[in-house]
mmCIF file of C-alpha atoms in Angstrom:
data_model
loop_
_atom_site.group_PDB
_atom_site.id
_atom_site.type_symbol
_atom_site.label_atom_id
_atom_site.label_comp_id
_atom_site.label_asym_id
_atom_site.label_seq_id
_atom_site.Cartn_x
_atom_site.Cartn_y
_atom_site.Cartn_z
ATOM 1 C CA GLN A 127 0.032 0.148 0.140
ATOM 2 C CA VAL A 128 1.121 3.576 -0.622
ATOM 3 C CA GLN A 129 -0.672 6.634 1.107
ATOM 4 C CA LEU A 130 -0.612 9.914 -0.636
ATOM 5 C CA VAL A 131 -1.445 13.207 0.852
ATOM 6 C CA GLU A 132 -1.556 16.358 -1.177
ATOM 7 C CA SER A 133 -1.042 19.805 0.048
ATOM 8 C CA GLY A 134 -0.580 23.387 -1.080
ATOM 9 C CA GLY A 135 -3.733 24.291 -2.776
ATOM 10 C CA GLY A 136 -5.537 27.605 -2.262
ATOM 11 C CA LEU A 137 -6.845 30.580 -3.765
ATOM 12 C CA VAL A 138 -4.736 32.581 -6.110
ATOM 13 C CA GLN A 139 -5.379 35.443 -8.461
ATOM 14 C CA ALA A 140 -4.729 34.799 -12.255
ATOM 15 C CA GLY A 141 -1.032 35.013 -13.267
ATOM 16 C CA GLY A 142 0.021 33.864 -9.815
ATOM 17 C CA SER A 143 1.851 30.790 -8.614
ATOM 18 C CA LEU A 144 1.293 27.748 -6.157
ATOM 19 C CA ARG A 145 3.387 24.777 -5.455
ATOM 20 C CA LEU A 146 1.620 21.470 -4.634
ATOM 21 C CA SER A 147 3.168 18.893 -2.795
ATOM 22 C CA CYS A 148 2.335 15.177 -2.413
ATOM 23 C CA ALA A 149 3.870 13.212 0.426
ATOM 24 C CA ALA A 150 3.917 9.431 0.135
ATOM 25 C CA SER A 151 4.307 6.810 2.897
ATOM 26 C CA GLY A 152 4.103 2.842 2.857
ATOM 27 C CA ARG A 153 5.691 0.899 0.080
ATOM 28 C CA THR A 154 8.907 2.014 -1.586
ATOM 29 C CA PHE A 155 8.118 5.357 -3.261
ATOM 30 C CA SER A 156 10.966 5.570 -5.633
ATOM 31 C CA ARG A 157 9.540 2.383 -7.593
ATOM 32 C CA TYR A 158 6.606 4.435 -8.725
ATOM 33 C CA ALA A 159 5.953 6.607 -11.498
ATOM 34 C CA MET A 160 3.939 9.744 -10.165
ATOM 35 C CA GLY A 161 1.277 11.743 -11.799
ATOM 36 C CA TRP A 162 -0.660 14.766 -11.171
ATOM 37 C CA PHE A 163 -4.493 14.936 -12.318
ATOM 38 C CA ARG A 164 -7.097 17.635 -11.944
ATOM 39 C CA GLN A 165 -10.919 17.488 -11.893
ATOM 40 C CA ALA A 166 -13.283 20.510 -12.266
ATOM 41 C CA PRO A 167 -16.828 20.538 -11.235
ATOM 42 C CA GLY A 168 -18.822 18.665 -13.781
ATOM 43 C CA LYS A 169 -15.902 17.435 -15.810
ATOM 44 C CA GLU A 170 -13.821 14.165 -15.958
ATOM 45 C CA ARG A 171 -10.560 13.967 -14.242
ATOM 46 C CA GLU A 172 -7.809 14.914 -16.644
ATOM 47 C CA PHE A 173 -4.117 14.367 -16.764
ATOM 48 C CA VAL A 174 -1.639 17.241 -15.927
ATOM 49 C CA ALA A 175 1.753 15.849 -15.503
ATOM 50 C CA ALA A 176 3.797 12.844 -14.753
ATOM 51 C CA ILE A 177 7.277 11.928 -13.749
ATOM 52 C CA SER A 178 9.242 8.670 -14.180
ATOM 53 C CA TRP A 179 10.409 6.674 -10.873
ATOM 54 C CA SER A 180 13.893 8.114 -11.349
ATOM 55 C CA GLY A 181 12.804 11.611 -11.969
ATOM 56 C CA SER A 182 14.804 11.457 -15.402
ATOM 57 C CA SER A 183 11.501 12.155 -17.680
ATOM 58 C CA THR A 184 8.511 14.085 -17.456
ATOM 59 C CA TYR A 185 5.572 14.503 -19.393
ATOM 60 C CA TYR A 186 2.820 17.439 -19.531
ATOM 61 C CA ALA A 187 -0.619 17.977 -20.828
ATOM 62 C CA ASN A 188 -0.464 20.489 -23.653
ATOM 63 C CA SER A 189 -2.695 22.933 -21.555
ATOM 64 C CA VAL A 190 -0.018 23.419 -18.789
ATOM 65 C CA LYS A 191 3.130 22.883 -20.860
ATOM 66 C CA GLY A 192 5.580 25.669 -20.146
ATOM 67 C CA ARG A 193 3.643 26.914 -17.014
ATOM 68 C CA PHE A 194 3.777 23.854 -14.659
ATOM 69 C CA THR A 195 6.781 21.745 -13.575
ATOM 70 C CA ILE A 196 6.792 18.542 -11.999
ATOM 71 C CA SER A 197 9.622 17.133 -9.731
ATOM 72 C CA ARG A 198 10.193 14.563 -7.138
ATOM 73 C CA ASP A 199 12.535 13.968 -4.310
ATOM 74 C CA ASN A 200 12.813 10.408 -3.550
ATOM 75 C CA ALA A 201 14.836 10.822 -0.455
ATOM 76 C CA LYS A 202 11.725 12.766 0.965
ATOM 77 C CA ASN A 203 9.056 10.619 -0.562
ATOM 78 C CA SER A 204 7.570 13.525 -2.268
ATOM 79 C CA VAL A 205 6.427 14.753 -5.551
ATOM 80 C CA TYR A 206 5.679 18.472 -6.552
ATOM 81 C CA LEU A 207 3.723 20.479 -8.715
ATOM 82 C CA GLN A 208 4.950 24.064 -9.495
ATOM 83 C CA MET A 209 2.425 26.089 -11.092
ATOM 84 C CA ASN A 210 3.111 29.526 -12.771
ATOM 85 C CA SER A 211 1.097 31.778 -14.702
ATOM 86 C CA LEU A 212 -2.219 30.276 -13.519
ATOM 87 C CA LYS A 213 -5.417 30.939 -15.330
ATOM 88 C CA PRO A 214 -9.053 30.604 -14.061
ATOM 89 C CA GLU A 215 -9.350 27.514 -16.227
ATOM 90 C CA ASP A 216 -6.894 25.749 -14.001
ATOM 91 C CA THR A 217 -9.285 25.845 -11.180
ATOM 92 C CA ALA A 218 -9.848 22.246 -10.229
ATOM 93 C CA VAL A 219 -9.334 19.603 -7.517
ATOM 94 C CA TYR A 220 -5.688 18.241 -7.985
ATOM 95 C CA TYR A 221 -4.801 14.631 -7.174
ATOM 96 C CA CYS A 222 -1.333 12.931 -7.146
ATOM 97 C CA ALA A 223 -1.292 9.360 -8.024
ATOM 98 C CA ALA A 224 1.124 6.459 -7.957
ATOM 99 C CA GLY A 225 1.531 3.944 -10.572
ATOM 100 C CA PRO A 226 3.996 1.011 -11.459
ATOM 101 C CA TYR A 227 4.490 1.956 -15.296
ATOM 102 C CA SER A 228 6.603 4.673 -16.677
ATOM 103 C CA GLY A 229 6.112 5.905 -20.245
ATOM 104 C CA THR A 230 3.919 8.428 -22.134
ATOM 105 C CA VAL A 231 1.600 5.658 -23.286
ATOM 106 C CA TYR A 232 0.684 4.929 -19.553
ATOM 107 C CA TYR A 233 0.916 8.449 -17.917
ATOM 108 C CA THR A 234 -2.226 10.031 -19.229
ATOM 109 C CA ARG A 235 -4.551 7.138 -18.246
ATOM 110 C CA THR A 236 -6.159 7.103 -14.648
ATOM 111 C CA THR A 237 -6.319 3.248 -14.917
ATOM 112 C CA MET A 238 -2.610 2.909 -14.828
ATOM 113 C CA TYR A 239 -2.345 4.281 -11.586
ATOM 114 C CA ASP A 240 -2.833 2.233 -8.267
ATOM 115 C CA TYR A 241 -2.893 4.810 -5.655
ATOM 116 C CA TRP A 242 -4.428 8.079 -5.366
ATOM 117 C CA GLY A 243 -4.504 11.106 -2.841
ATOM 118 C CA GLN A 244 -7.594 12.741 -1.466
ATOM 119 C CA GLY A 245 -6.921 15.974 -3.557
ATOM 120 C CA THR A 246 -6.320 19.487 -2.841
ATOM 121 C CA GLN A 247 -8.377 22.392 -4.214
ATOM 122 C CA VAL A 248 -6.948 25.060 -6.491
ATOM 123 C CA THR A 249 -9.021 28.082 -7.238
ATOM 124 C CA VAL A 250 -7.735 30.769 -9.687
ATOM 125 C CA SER A 251 -9.695 34.037 -9.607
ATOM 126 C CA SER A 252 -10.038 36.362 -12.641
#
């Protein structure tokens, strides 16, 4: 089992920044690829960003590319999402997830992740 707890969400004005954190406990964190997803009211959960188990490769949704950065610190069992130039359409609950597969063919699919956090709310005002 892997337990994931997100933090760092909040209310920010458009153009601002937030840094989300996801702390993991349980089985070996460094064995898992990590992803960030988000879900806005009335919409399906969508992929945001992912990082391989080693941190050597990352992948982003087109909507956040160039604005968001995913990183991880395996020594701290943590993954991060730095969000810059935030837009109102970034408003959503953000979830981190852990899965055993690395590779772009897997990252975007929610079914490829075994463990999920409870989510943290990000609200961007215009």
